[in-house]
C-alpha atoms as one frame of an Amber mdcrd trajectory, in Angstrom:
protein
 -41.168 253.752 103.796 -44.423 255.673 104.033 -44.738 258.936 102.132 -45.248
 260.893 105.362 -42.151 259.344 106.976 -40.086 260.218 103.934 -41.313 263.815
 103.961 -40.668 264.172 107.705 -37.097 262.919 107.485 -36.346 265.035 104.426
 -37.785 268.068 106.218 -35.548 267.455 109.229 -32.519 266.988 106.990 -33.311
 270.183 105.056 -33.568 272.115 108.336 -30.102 270.998 109.466 -28.691 271.794
 106.015 -30.256 275.273 106.128 -28.787 275.971 109.560 -25.310 274.802 108.558
 -25.429 276.668 105.249 -26.253 279.894 107.073 -23.560 279.301 109.690 -20.950
 278.525 107.041 -21.215 282.100 105.770 -19.873 283.555 109.017 -18.397 280.673
 111.021 -14.883 279.710 109.892 -14.980 276.257 111.513 -18.265 275.281 109.828
 -17.113 276.805 106.542 -13.942 274.692 106.596 -15.840 271.443 107.257 -19.267
 271.514 105.623 -19.723 270.525 101.972 -23.526 270.246 101.806 -26.047 267.429
 101.982 -26.702 264.389  99.772 -29.244 261.878 101.096 -29.569 259.383  98.234
 -27.178 257.934  95.658 -29.807 255.802  93.949 -33.528 255.595  93.299 -35.628
 254.730  96.354 -36.823 251.111  96.068 -38.962 249.173  98.537 -37.683 245.708
  99.545 -34.659 245.607  97.215 -32.335 242.617  97.243 -29.401 244.916  98.035
 -28.972 248.108 100.061 -25.613 249.859 100.449 -24.763 251.897 103.550 -21.682
 254.117 103.671 -20.463 256.547 106.329 -21.173 259.932 104.752 -20.863 261.668
 101.369 -17.441 262.900 100.372 -16.650 266.199  98.720 -17.008 264.905  95.159
 -20.192 266.770  94.251 -18.908 269.865  96.058 -15.630 269.789  94.126 -17.406
 269.303  90.789 -19.863 272.096  91.568 -17.254 274.860  91.663 -16.951 274.461
  95.446 -20.588 275.349  96.041 -22.522 273.568  98.800 -24.638 270.673  97.569
 -28.321 270.525  98.555 -29.703 267.185  97.360 -32.530 265.489  99.271 -34.360
 263.573  96.559 -33.495 260.090  95.236 -31.419 259.918  92.061 -32.865 258.630
  88.793 -30.076 256.051  88.432 -27.870 254.272  90.951 -24.325 255.649  91.024
 -22.900 252.161  90.589 -24.516 251.758  87.165 -24.386 255.407  86.077 -22.240
 255.627  82.889 -21.246 259.174  83.874 -19.563 257.981  87.073 -15.977 256.749
  87.025 -14.312 255.701  90.274 -12.718 252.513  91.615 -15.468 251.316  93.935
 -18.056 251.563  91.169 -15.954 249.278  88.958 -15.399 246.841  91.830 -19.159
 246.457  92.245 -19.599 246.268  88.473 -17.246 243.266  88.465 -19.018 241.575
  91.412 -22.484 241.887  89.851 -21.389 241.802  86.197 -20.951 238.971  83.651
 -17.647 237.796  85.189 -19.194 237.727  88.641 -22.792 237.104  89.676 -24.179
 238.173  86.297 -26.878 240.172  88.072 -26.343 243.799  87.099 -30.129 244.134
  87.349 -29.820 243.786  91.133 -27.163 246.484  91.273 -29.368 248.764  89.180
 -32.314 248.212  91.537 -30.297 248.524  94.752 -30.580 251.415  97.227 -27.535
 253.420  98.265 -27.319 255.935 101.122 -25.125 256.758 104.134 -25.305 256.770
 107.914 -24.790 260.543 107.809 -26.020 262.704 104.919 -23.769 265.697 105.603
 -20.886 265.884 103.132 -17.334 266.449 104.354 -13.866 265.844 102.954 -13.499
 262.633 104.994 -14.700 260.843 108.126 -12.308 262.796 110.351 -13.898 266.035
 109.141 -17.367 264.548 109.705 -16.553 263.860 113.355 -15.276 267.424 113.769
 -18.474 268.704 112.166 -20.505 266.579 114.592 -18.750 268.324 117.494 -19.619
 271.710 115.986 -23.244 270.668 115.434 -23.621 269.477 119.014 -22.184 272.715
 120.415 -23.672 275.286 118.030 -27.004 273.757 117.015 -27.767 271.749 120.144
 -28.260 268.617 118.039 -26.976 265.164 119.029 -25.744 264.042 115.572 -24.893
 260.398 116.295 -28.305 259.853 117.855 -30.141 261.736 115.079 -28.428 259.948
 112.211 -28.593 256.645 114.057 -32.357 257.002 114.333 -32.751 258.017 110.693
 -30.652 255.093 109.518 -32.716 252.753 111.642 -35.895 254.035 109.988 -34.480
 253.839 106.438 -33.177 250.307 106.847 -36.266 249.035 108.668 -38.774 250.452
 106.192 -36.824 249.847 102.979 -36.061 246.384 104.385 -33.523 244.957 101.932
 -32.706 241.276 101.840 -28.991 242.103 102.138 -27.557 245.245 103.749 -23.970
 245.852 102.627 -22.029 248.133 104.960 -19.275 249.806 102.979 -16.423 249.398
 105.423 -15.995 248.670 109.120 -16.817 252.276 109.994 -20.272 252.097 108.440
 -20.944 248.779 110.184 -19.774 250.258 113.482 -22.205 253.152 113.239 -25.002
 250.752 112.327 -24.287 248.493 115.317 -23.642 251.218 117.866 -26.194 253.865
 116.938 -28.982 252.289 114.860 -29.439 248.657 115.912 -27.711 248.236 119.275
 -29.818 245.287 120.394 -30.811 243.643 117.111 -27.429 243.024 115.450 -25.911
 239.561 115.877 -22.450 238.845 114.420 -22.242 235.358 112.897 -18.810 235.377
 111.248 -15.822 237.728 111.200 -12.502 237.529 109.325  -9.975 240.044 108.045
 -11.742 240.282 104.695 -15.390 240.181 105.785 -17.994 240.194 108.538 -21.429
 238.645 108.336 -24.251 239.303 110.750 -27.992 239.610 110.929 -30.499 242.200
 112.124 -33.100 240.196 114.032 -36.878 240.698 113.948 -36.803 244.137 112.355
 -40.057 246.105 112.440 -41.288 248.647 109.892 -42.722 252.093 110.696 -46.125
 250.514 111.421 -44.629 248.231 114.041 -45.002 245.096 111.956 -42.194 242.532
 112.173 -40.793 242.173 108.635 -38.145 239.564 109.352 -34.367 239.424 109.540
 -31.904 241.318 107.350 -28.534 239.829 106.398 -25.659 242.269 106.964 -22.347
 241.976 105.104 -19.161 244.002 105.419 -16.141 243.443 103.156 -12.588 244.533
 103.849 -10.987 247.003 101.445  -7.663 248.643 100.784  -8.971 252.097  99.939
 -11.520 251.418  97.176 -10.268 247.933  96.270 -11.629 244.807  97.963  -9.085
 242.677  99.795 -10.641 239.568  98.259 -13.159 240.333  95.539 -13.929 236.651
  94.959 -15.050 236.375  98.593 -17.337 239.351  98.018 -18.896 237.663  94.995
 -19.265 234.275  96.695 -20.738 235.594  99.963 -23.334 237.811  98.279 -24.239
 234.956  95.957 -25.205 232.779  98.922 -28.108 235.063  99.796 -29.518 235.999
  96.399
């Protein structure tokens, strides 16, 4: 991603955060839903092997910050999935997949990029959708379209070899709001879906090639079949 593109998107995100932060001080509905903004959960790497895309940030940082709104726009110094200070189930699932008992490629996990379709933090996806309704009505912003466009730009310009959508919801947003015409599903089972983004262009309009998209089924934060996760990712490394 070009430096100017990055600045523009961060500026737009900061503007929305500022508007919601101000509203949350007087508007009970916004106050009950909004937990701040977190754009990145990793360093920003160009052309990584792996990029993770979730739905939106949860309330974790908000809860650990004495219930103060989070305002984080810059990339982290270390990916959450290899951060020794982080301790949650999904991190350990990915540590197994990429670790010595799995692919033995923790270096790829360390150099991966992690972000979300939506950067606005809420308690859960249901709250995010309610917040989207508030944003559309009170700020005059079309959130699905805005975040869909941003995600399209991030994915196209970062251009990973493999884009891992963290759950069917994240994949749905990607297909319906970011890459409506470019996504082609190649395989779908209960435990996984594999597809491809065809002929993706960067911000300069240059065709950079296809991106493999993977989605793995989970029961909460545990994969339904972690060996399938390991084997499928391994095919494309």
